[in-house]
Amino acid sequence: MLSYRHAFHAGNHADVIKHLTQALILEALSKKAKPYCYIDTHAGGVLYDLDSEEAQKTGEAEQGICQVIDHPLLPQSYRQVIIDYNSDGVLQVYPGSPAVAQAFQREQDHLILMELHNNEVANVKRETRYWNNTSVHHRDSFEGLPAILPPTPRRGLVLIDPSYEIKTDYTKTAKAVKNAYKRWATGIYAVWYPILVDDKSRILLDELEQSGIRRILIAEISREAGTDETFGMIGSGMLLVNPPYQLDEQLQEILPELAQAMLGPDAKASVRWLVGE
Ligand SMILES: C[S@@+](CC[C@H](N)C(=O)[O-])C[C@H]1O[C@@H](n2cnc3c(N)ncnc32)[C@H](O)[C@@H]1O
């Protein structure tokens, strides 16, 4: 039974680091005319109304995208996707990962979106009904991803963005990356993970560090946990396999200031190679 609903969290600091990284990767893939395939294993609801009851209840976008939408270091291509969904100048619609992908998609590129939740997949089907070259799969992506790899064309990005509702999702995600890499070693993989007070997401990093996969970059933003804070998310990270050339330098330049703008003046960013060449 899935209870996670991304509508409560859309546009928060985690979405910002995830979607700006996604945008920088898609920008890099778009530099060559060759087609690419974008695979989103956990598509979510595509578009989120920041005035909705869910978004208003948590107010997470206020501390996330609203703090950085005008920041000079926010990548312009990502900002432009948001501006295009809010043409009257008021930030009300937040575009999720499939919408970010569609903004970069050219005629020759293919999008594959997977979502397990019945209501959410209905949103995906509705929002993407006029998109070209887009397939929607209503299935468990931990089973579905290996079945479609390697994709045609054999160039592209897999975004893996689980909700980590249960602890085993960390090992399942690590296994999914290992299996996917065996089938498609030249693909780019971008895995979002939370940074929690209790540190349990480290399982994912430890497993992938020991997997034999080369070229794994880690980019994180986080704040210090309060002295009496025993659970909860204090930041998040992106684990990137085969990142495009110079993505490490781009993230190194922009994340420290964006982290402070969203998570407070003591927030930190770190960009490092978990496994090198
Ligand atoms: C964090 S949200 C995705 C947000 C989206 N990627 C974005 O950035 O806009 C995670 C989504 O994964 C879905 N989900 C959970 N387990 C799944 C699974 N095994 N396969 C596919 N989707 C799953 C949830 O219903 C939820 O909509």
Tab-separated table of N, CA, C and O in Angstrom, residues 111-209:
chain	number	residue	atom	x	y	z
A	111	LEU	N	10.621	9.597	-24.236
A	111	LEU	CA	10.435	9.603	-22.786
A	111	LEU	C	9.687	8.337	-22.364
A	111	LEU	O	8.676	7.983	-22.969
A	112	ILE	N	10.179	7.690	-21.299
A	112	ILE	CA	9.488	6.532	-20.722
A	112	ILE	C	9.232	6.850	-19.251
A	112	ILE	O	10.181	7.121	-18.496
A	113	LEU	N	7.972	6.851	-18.851
A	113	LEU	CA	7.597	7.249	-17.490
A	113	LEU	C	6.928	6.079	-16.797
A	113	LEU	O	5.987	5.480	-17.332
A	114	MET	N	7.433	5.735	-15.601
A	114	MET	CA	6.840	4.632	-14.833
A	114	MET	C	6.262	5.163	-13.538
A	114	MET	O	6.880	6.007	-12.879
A	115	GLU	N	5.101	4.662	-13.165
A	115	GLU	CA	4.480	5.067	-11.900
A	115	GLU	C	3.571	3.934	-11.445
A	115	GLU	O	2.834	3.358	-12.234
A	116	LEU	N	3.636	3.628	-10.148
A	116	LEU	CA	2.882	2.496	-9.610
A	116	LEU	C	1.519	2.890	-9.036
A	116	LEU	O	0.555	2.127	-9.121
A	117	HIS	N	1.438	4.073	-8.446
A	117	HIS	CA	0.220	4.471	-7.736
A	117	HIS	C	-0.931	4.734	-8.728
A	117	HIS	O	-0.763	5.477	-9.696
A	118	ASN	N	-2.110	4.148	-8.453
A	118	ASN	CA	-3.250	4.270	-9.380
A	118	ASN	C	-3.635	5.723	-9.665
A	118	ASN	O	-3.833	6.105	-10.815
A	119	ASN	N	-3.781	6.527	-8.609
A	119	ASN	CA	-4.213	7.921	-8.822
A	119	ASN	C	-3.135	8.718	-9.537
A	119	ASN	O	-3.415	9.516	-10.429
A	120	GLU	N	-1.887	8.485	-9.138
A	120	GLU	CA	-0.791	9.252	-9.719
A	120	GLU	C	-0.600	8.886	-11.197
A	120	GLU	O	-0.356	9.756	-12.019
A	121	VAL	N	-0.758	7.614	-11.524
A	121	VAL	CA	-0.563	7.232	-12.931
A	121	VAL	C	-1.690	7.814	-13.790
A	121	VAL	O	-1.475	8.167	-14.959
A	122	ALA	N	-2.856	7.990	-13.197
A	122	ALA	CA	-3.956	8.644	-13.929
A	122	ALA	C	-3.567	10.096	-14.236
A	122	ALA	O	-3.816	10.599	-15.345
A	123	ASN	N	-2.915	10.740	-13.282
A	123	ASN	CA	-2.424	12.113	-13.526
A	123	ASN	C	-1.378	12.124	-14.634
A	123	ASN	O	-1.376	12.997	-15.501
A	124	VAL	N	-0.475	11.138	-14.583
A	124	VAL	CA	0.583	11.083	-15.605
A	124	VAL	C	-0.048	10.916	-16.993
A	124	VAL	O	0.306	11.624	-17.944
A	125	LYS	N	-1.028	10.010	-17.087
A	125	LYS	CA	-1.655	9.759	-18.402
A	125	LYS	C	-2.375	11.013	-18.896
A	125	LYS	O	-2.312	11.357	-20.064
A	126	ARG	N	-3.059	11.690	-17.976
A	126	ARG	CA	-3.812	12.900	-18.378
A	126	ARG	C	-2.848	14.007	-18.824
A	126	ARG	O	-3.010	14.590	-19.887
A	127	GLU	N	-1.816	14.259	-18.006
A	127	GLU	CA	-0.924	15.392	-18.302
A	127	GLU	C	-0.058	15.163	-19.539
A	127	GLU	O	0.421	16.117	-20.135
A	128	THR	N	0.167	13.892	-19.879
A	128	THR	CA	1.087	13.619	-20.998
A	128	THR	C	0.337	13.244	-22.279
A	128	THR	O	0.974	12.840	-23.252
A	129	ARG	N	-0.998	13.364	-22.278
A	129	ARG	CA	-1.768	12.804	-23.398
A	129	ARG	C	-1.424	13.435	-24.748
A	129	ARG	O	-1.581	12.806	-25.772
A	130	TYR	N	-0.928	14.682	-24.749
A	130	TYR	CA	-0.577	15.302	-26.040
A	130	TYR	C	0.929	15.334	-26.282
A	130	TYR	O	1.391	15.966	-27.220
A	131	TRP	N	1.702	14.689	-25.405
A	131	TRP	CA	3.156	14.707	-25.589
A	131	TRP	C	3.552	13.707	-26.687
A	131	TRP	O	2.952	12.635	-26.812
A	132	ASN	N	4.563	14.060	-27.448
A	132	ASN	CA	5.055	13.149	-28.486
A	132	ASN	C	6.043	12.159	-27.892
A	132	ASN	O	6.704	12.461	-26.901
A	133	ASN	N	6.141	10.998	-28.536
A	133	ASN	CA	7.214	10.045	-28.209
A	133	ASN	C	7.325	9.777	-26.707
A	133	ASN	O	8.428	9.785	-26.151
A	134	THR	N	6.191	9.561	-26.042
A	134	THR	CA	6.192	9.359	-24.595
A	134	THR	C	5.402	8.101	-24.268
A	134	THR	O	4.252	7.956	-24.708
A	135	SER	N	6.017	7.177	-23.516
A	135	SER	CA	5.279	5.972	-23.090
A	135	SER	C	5.104	6.029	-21.584
A	135	SER	O	6.048	6.367	-20.858
A	136	VAL	N	3.907	5.673	-21.133
A	136	VAL	CA	3.628	5.634	-19.693
A	136	VAL	C	3.411	4.181	-19.292
A	136	VAL	O	2.618	3.471	-19.913
A	137	HIS	N	4.156	3.732	-18.281
A	137	HIS	CA	4.031	2.351	-17.810
A	137	HIS	C	3.466	2.365	-16.395
A	137	HIS	O	4.085	2.946	-15.490
A	138	HIS	N	2.331	1.727	-16.217
A	138	HIS	CA	1.735	1.614	-14.883
A	138	HIS	C	2.276	0.334	-14.257
A	138	HIS	O	1.695	-0.736	-14.415
A	139	ARG	N	3.435	0.461	-13.577
A	139	ARG	CA	4.023	-0.755	-13.012
A	139	ARG	C	5.071	-0.432	-11.943
A	139	ARG	O	5.479	0.715	-11.794
A	140	ASP	N	5.459	-1.471	-11.247
A	140	ASP	CA	6.529	-1.368	-10.261
A	140	ASP	C	7.843	-1.229	-11.038
A	140	ASP	O	8.261	-2.157	-11.729
A	141	SER	N	8.477	-0.098	-10.902
A	141	SER	CA	9.656	0.143	-11.742
A	141	SER	C	10.859	-0.695	-11.312
A	141	SER	O	11.794	-0.871	-12.095
A	142	PHE	N	10.853	-1.211	-10.080
A	142	PHE	CA	11.970	-2.085	-9.700
A	142	PHE	C	11.942	-3.353	-10.566
A	142	PHE	O	12.974	-3.940	-10.844
A	143	GLU	N	10.749	-3.742	-10.999
A	143	GLU	CA	10.647	-4.862	-11.951
A	143	GLU	C	10.716	-4.358	-13.388
A	143	GLU	O	11.251	-5.012	-14.274
A	144	GLY	N	10.129	-3.191	-13.606
A	144	GLY	CA	9.984	-2.687	-14.978
A	144	GLY	C	11.269	-2.175	-15.601
A	144	GLY	O	11.470	-2.312	-16.811
A	145	LEU	N	12.171	-1.612	-14.781
A	145	LEU	CA	13.377	-1.012	-15.368
A	145	LEU	C	14.248	-2.034	-16.095
A	145	LEU	O	14.580	-1.834	-17.269
A	146	PRO	N	14.602	-3.170	-15.438
A	146	PRO	CA	15.460	-4.112	-16.172
A	146	PRO	C	14.812	-4.624	-17.456
A	146	PRO	O	15.516	-4.909	-18.432
A	147	ALA	N	13.492	-4.675	-17.470
A	147	ALA	CA	12.799	-5.217	-18.649
A	147	ALA	C	12.953	-4.321	-19.881
A	147	ALA	O	12.796	-4.800	-21.005
A	148	ILE	N	13.244	-3.044	-19.687
A	148	ILE	CA	13.317	-2.157	-20.866
A	148	ILE	C	14.746	-1.727	-21.207
A	148	ILE	O	14.954	-0.893	-22.089
A	149	LEU	N	15.725	-2.295	-20.488
A	149	LEU	CA	17.119	-1.897	-20.759
A	149	LEU	C	17.857	-2.941	-21.577
A	149	LEU	O	17.634	-4.125	-21.374
A	150	PRO	N	18.771	-2.543	-22.464
A	150	PRO	CA	19.081	-1.161	-22.809
A	150	PRO	C	17.993	-0.568	-23.705
A	150	PRO	O	17.383	-1.300	-24.479
A	151	PRO	N	17.774	0.732	-23.606
A	151	PRO	CA	16.732	1.332	-24.426
A	151	PRO	C	17.238	1.636	-25.835
A	151	PRO	O	18.442	1.582	-26.087
A	152	THR	N	16.327	1.962	-26.702
A	152	THR	CA	16.694	2.473	-28.028
A	152	THR	C	16.193	3.909	-28.079
A	152	THR	O	15.005	4.113	-27.860
A	153	PRO	N	17.019	4.865	-28.349
A	153	PRO	CA	18.457	4.789	-28.575
A	153	PRO	C	19.221	4.499	-27.283
A	153	PRO	O	18.709	4.750	-26.190
A	154	ARG	N	20.445	4.012	-27.473
A	154	ARG	CA	21.273	3.644	-26.309
A	154	ARG	C	22.067	4.826	-25.785
A	154	ARG	O	23.286	4.761	-25.618
A	155	ARG	N	21.400	5.896	-25.584
A	155	ARG	CA	22.032	7.110	-25.065
A	155	ARG	C	20.970	7.768	-24.220
A	155	ARG	O	19.810	7.850	-24.643
A	156	GLY	N	21.305	8.166	-22.992
A	156	GLY	CA	20.271	8.833	-22.229
A	156	GLY	C	20.438	8.756	-20.728
A	156	GLY	O	21.499	8.411	-20.200
A	157	LEU	N	19.322	9.094	-20.060
A	157	LEU	CA	19.310	9.283	-18.612
A	157	LEU	C	18.190	8.472	-17.974
A	157	LEU	O	17.058	8.453	-18.472
A	158	VAL	N	18.523	7.823	-16.848
A	158	VAL	CA	17.500	7.186	-16.012
A	158	VAL	C	17.446	7.981	-14.710
A	158	VAL	O	18.448	8.073	-13.994
A	159	LEU	N	16.289	8.566	-14.405
A	159	LEU	CA	16.103	9.239	-13.112
A	159	LEU	C	15.390	8.270	-12.181
A	159	LEU	O	14.316	7.747	-12.519
A	160	ILE	N	16.013	8.012	-11.040
A	160	ILE	CA	15.446	7.065	-10.065
A	160	ILE	C	15.130	7.858	-8.798
A	160	ILE	O	16.041	8.323	-8.111
A	161	ASP	N	13.848	8.015	-8.519
A	161	ASP	CA	13.431	8.943	-7.463
A	161	ASP	C	12.379	8.290	-6.563
A	161	ASP	O	11.221	8.720	-6.522
A	162	PRO	N	12.787	7.253	-5.818
A	162	PRO	CA	11.807	6.539	-4.990
A	162	PRO	C	11.346	7.388	-3.812
A	162	PRO	O	12.003	8.375	-3.447
A	163	SER	N	10.253	6.961	-3.193
A	163	SER	CA	9.775	7.714	-2.027
A	163	SER	C	10.389	7.174	-0.730
A	163	SER	O	10.224	7.777	0.316
A	164	TYR	N	11.116	6.069	-0.790
A	164	TYR	CA	11.800	5.486	0.373
A	164	TYR	C	10.846	5.368	1.571
A	164	TYR	O	11.194	5.766	2.691
A	165	GLU	N	9.649	4.860	1.285
A	165	GLU	CA	8.668	4.703	2.367
A	165	GLU	C	9.074	3.600	3.331
A	165	GLU	O	8.711	3.621	4.489
A	166	ILE	N	9.778	2.623	2.805
A	166	ILE	CA	10.248	1.545	3.674
A	166	ILE	C	11.765	1.385	3.544
A	166	ILE	O	12.340	1.665	2.493
A	167	LYS	N	12.370	0.960	4.643
A	167	LYS	CA	13.834	0.928	4.717
A	167	LYS	C	14.457	0.082	3.597
A	167	LYS	O	15.529	0.398	3.086
A	168	THR	N	13.743	-0.986	3.194
A	168	THR	CA	14.298	-1.858	2.158
A	168	THR	C	14.404	-1.158	0.798
A	168	THR	O	15.073	-1.656	-0.100
A	169	ASP	N	13.744	0.016	0.663
A	169	ASP	CA	13.854	0.750	-0.603
A	169	ASP	C	15.296	1.152	-0.907
A	169	ASP	O	15.665	1.305	-2.070
A	170	TYR	N	16.125	1.328	0.142
A	170	TYR	CA	17.527	1.709	-0.099
A	170	TYR	C	18.288	0.569	-0.765
A	170	TYR	O	19.003	0.769	-1.748
A	171	THR	N	18.109	-0.648	-0.244
A	171	THR	CA	18.820	-1.776	-0.860
A	171	THR	C	18.207	-2.118	-2.216
A	171	THR	O	18.912	-2.480	-3.153
A	172	LYS	N	16.877	-1.952	-2.316
A	172	LYS	CA	16.219	-2.214	-3.612
A	172	LYS	C	16.720	-1.239	-4.681
A	172	LYS	O	16.923	-1.603	-5.835
A	173	THR	N	16.924	0.006	-4.274
A	173	THR	CA	17.398	1.013	-5.227
A	173	THR	C	18.837	0.705	-5.647
A	173	THR	O	19.179	0.775	-6.838
A	174	ALA	N	19.676	0.335	-4.677
A	174	ALA	CA	21.072	-0.012	-5.005
A	174	ALA	C	21.092	-1.196	-5.983
A	174	ALA	O	21.826	-1.189	-6.981
A	175	LYS	N	20.247	-2.185	-5.702
A	175	LYS	CA	20.186	-3.370	-6.569
A	175	LYS	C	19.690	-2.989	-7.971
A	175	LYS	O	20.197	-3.486	-8.984
A	176	ALA	N	18.715	-2.089	-8.008
A	176	ALA	CA	18.164	-1.660	-9.307
A	176	ALA	C	19.253	-0.989	-10.146
A	176	ALA	O	19.355	-1.232	-11.356
A	177	VAL	N	20.092	-0.172	-9.498
A	177	VAL	CA	21.163	0.505	-10.254
A	177	VAL	C	22.185	-0.526	-10.742
A	177	VAL	O	22.610	-0.506	-11.897
A	178	LYS	N	22.532	-1.476	-9.864
A	178	LYS	CA	23.524	-2.493	-10.254
A	178	LYS	C	23.014	-3.317	-11.437
A	178	LYS	O	23.736	-3.563	-12.397
A	179	ASN	N	21.756	-3.745	-11.362
A	179	ASN	CA	21.179	-4.554	-12.451
A	179	ASN	C	21.056	-3.761	-13.739
A	179	ASN	O	21.322	-4.266	-14.829
A	180	ALA	N	20.644	-2.514	-13.593
A	180	ALA	CA	20.472	-1.667	-14.784
A	180	ALA	C	21.826	-1.451	-15.458
A	180	ALA	O	21.960	-1.524	-16.681
A	181	TYR	N	22.850	-1.218	-14.639
A	181	TYR	CA	24.192	-0.936	-15.162
A	181	TYR	C	24.742	-2.145	-15.930
A	181	TYR	O	25.420	-2.001	-16.944
A	182	LYS	N	24.397	-3.351	-15.441
A	182	LYS	CA	24.853	-4.566	-16.148
A	182	LYS	C	24.274	-4.611	-17.561
A	182	LYS	O	24.913	-5.069	-18.498
A	183	ARG	N	23.039	-4.128	-17.705
A	183	ARG	CA	22.388	-4.165	-19.013
A	183	ARG	C	22.767	-2.980	-19.883
A	183	ARG	O	22.712	-3.035	-21.103
A	184	TRP	N	23.061	-1.858	-19.225
A	184	TRP	CA	23.311	-0.623	-19.978
A	184	TRP	C	24.373	0.191	-19.232
A	184	TRP	O	24.043	1.083	-18.454
A	185	ALA	N	25.638	-0.114	-19.512
A	185	ALA	CA	26.728	0.487	-18.733
A	185	ALA	C	27.046	1.907	-19.169
A	185	ALA	O	27.735	2.631	-18.463
A	186	THR	N	26.558	2.323	-20.329
A	186	THR	CA	26.892	3.677	-20.802
A	186	THR	C	25.793	4.693	-20.483
A	186	THR	O	25.940	5.879	-20.772
A	187	GLY	N	24.702	4.231	-19.915
A	187	GLY	CA	23.620	5.166	-19.557
A	187	GLY	C	24.044	6.076	-18.412
A	187	GLY	O	24.948	5.744	-17.634
A	188	ILE	N	23.369	7.201	-18.304
A	188	ILE	CA	23.572	8.086	-17.148
A	188	ILE	C	22.474	7.734	-16.143
A	188	ILE	O	21.301	7.615	-16.521
A	189	TYR	N	22.852	7.552	-14.902
A	189	TYR	CA	21.869	7.257	-13.844
A	189	TYR	C	21.918	8.382	-12.819
A	189	TYR	O	23.007	8.772	-12.362
A	190	ALA	N	20.743	8.887	-12.456
A	190	ALA	CA	20.655	9.943	-11.436
A	190	ALA	C	19.678	9.458	-10.370
A	190	ALA	O	18.495	9.257	-10.641
A	191	VAL	N	20.205	9.217	-9.177
A	191	VAL	CA	19.381	8.665	-8.088
A	191	VAL	C	19.258	9.710	-6.988
A	191	VAL	O	20.267	10.176	-6.449
A	192	TRP	N	18.017	10.072	-6.653
A	192	TRP	CA	17.816	11.001	-5.537
A	192	TRP	C	17.729	10.186	-4.239
A	192	TRP	O	17.165	9.084	-4.224
A	193	TYR	N	18.273	10.739	-3.155
A	193	TYR	CA	18.123	10.084	-1.838
A	193	TYR	C	18.034	11.161	-0.758
A	193	TYR	O	18.621	12.238	-0.883
A	194	PRO	N	17.304	10.855	0.324
A	194	PRO	CA	17.208	11.818	1.418
A	194	PRO	C	18.430	11.723	2.323
A	194	PRO	O	19.049	10.661	2.425
A	195	ILE	N	18.783	12.824	2.969
A	195	ILE	CA	19.775	12.765	4.056
A	195	ILE	C	18.981	12.918	5.344
A	195	ILE	O	18.276	13.914	5.541
A	196	LEU	N	19.041	11.874	6.172
A	196	LEU	CA	18.200	11.795	7.361
A	196	LEU	C	19.046	11.908	8.614
A	196	LEU	O	20.241	11.585	8.589
A	197	VAL	N	18.413	12.331	9.691
A	197	VAL	CA	19.142	12.451	10.953
A	197	VAL	C	19.761	11.093	11.320
A	197	VAL	O	20.901	11.014	11.763
A	198	ASP	N	18.991	10.011	11.067
A	198	ASP	CA	19.502	8.692	11.474
A	198	ASP	C	20.430	8.043	10.429
A	198	ASP	O	20.842	6.903	10.590
A	199	ASP	N	20.723	8.775	9.339
A	199	ASP	CA	21.760	8.330	8.411
A	199	ASP	C	21.472	7.042	7.639
A	199	ASP	O	22.384	6.460	7.065
A	200	LYS	N	20.209	6.570	7.624
A	200	LYS	CA	20.001	5.244	7.025
A	200	LYS	C	20.177	5.227	5.499
A	200	LYS	O	20.376	4.166	4.922
A	201	SER	N	20.163	6.396	4.854
A	201	SER	CA	20.358	6.390	3.403
A	201	SER	C	21.787	6.027	3.011
A	201	SER	O	22.072	5.772	1.846
A	202	ARG	N	22.706	6.007	4.000
A	202	ARG	CA	24.104	5.642	3.696
A	202	ARG	C	24.208	4.217	3.155
A	202	ARG	O	25.175	3.857	2.490
A	203	ILE	N	23.209	3.384	3.456
A	203	ILE	CA	23.204	1.994	2.937
A	203	ILE	C	23.333	2.017	1.417
A	203	ILE	O	24.069	1.243	0.813
A	204	LEU	N	22.581	2.942	0.819
A	204	LEU	CA	22.574	3.056	-0.641
A	204	LEU	C	23.969	3.401	-1.160
A	204	LEU	O	24.491	2.763	-2.084
A	205	LEU	N	24.594	4.387	-0.538
A	205	LEU	CA	25.926	4.819	-0.983
A	205	LEU	C	26.962	3.720	-0.753
A	205	LEU	O	27.793	3.449	-1.613
A	206	ASP	N	26.884	3.079	0.413
A	206	ASP	CA	27.862	2.033	0.720
A	206	ASP	C	27.764	0.895	-0.287
A	206	ASP	O	28.768	0.388	-0.786
A	207	GLU	N	26.520	0.487	-0.594
A	207	GLU	CA	26.358	-0.641	-1.535
A	207	GLU	C	26.885	-0.285	-2.920
A	207	GLU	O	27.500	-1.105	-3.588
A	208	LEU	N	26.631	0.946	-3.351
A	208	LEU	CA	27.071	1.304	-4.705
A	208	LEU	C	28.575	1.575	-4.759
A	208	LEU	O	29.216	1.317	-5.773
A	209	GLU	N	29.125	2.032	-3.662
A	209	GLU	CA	30.575	2.250	-3.617
A	209	GLU	C	31.319	0.925	-3.800
A	209	GLU	O	32.382	0.865	-4.407
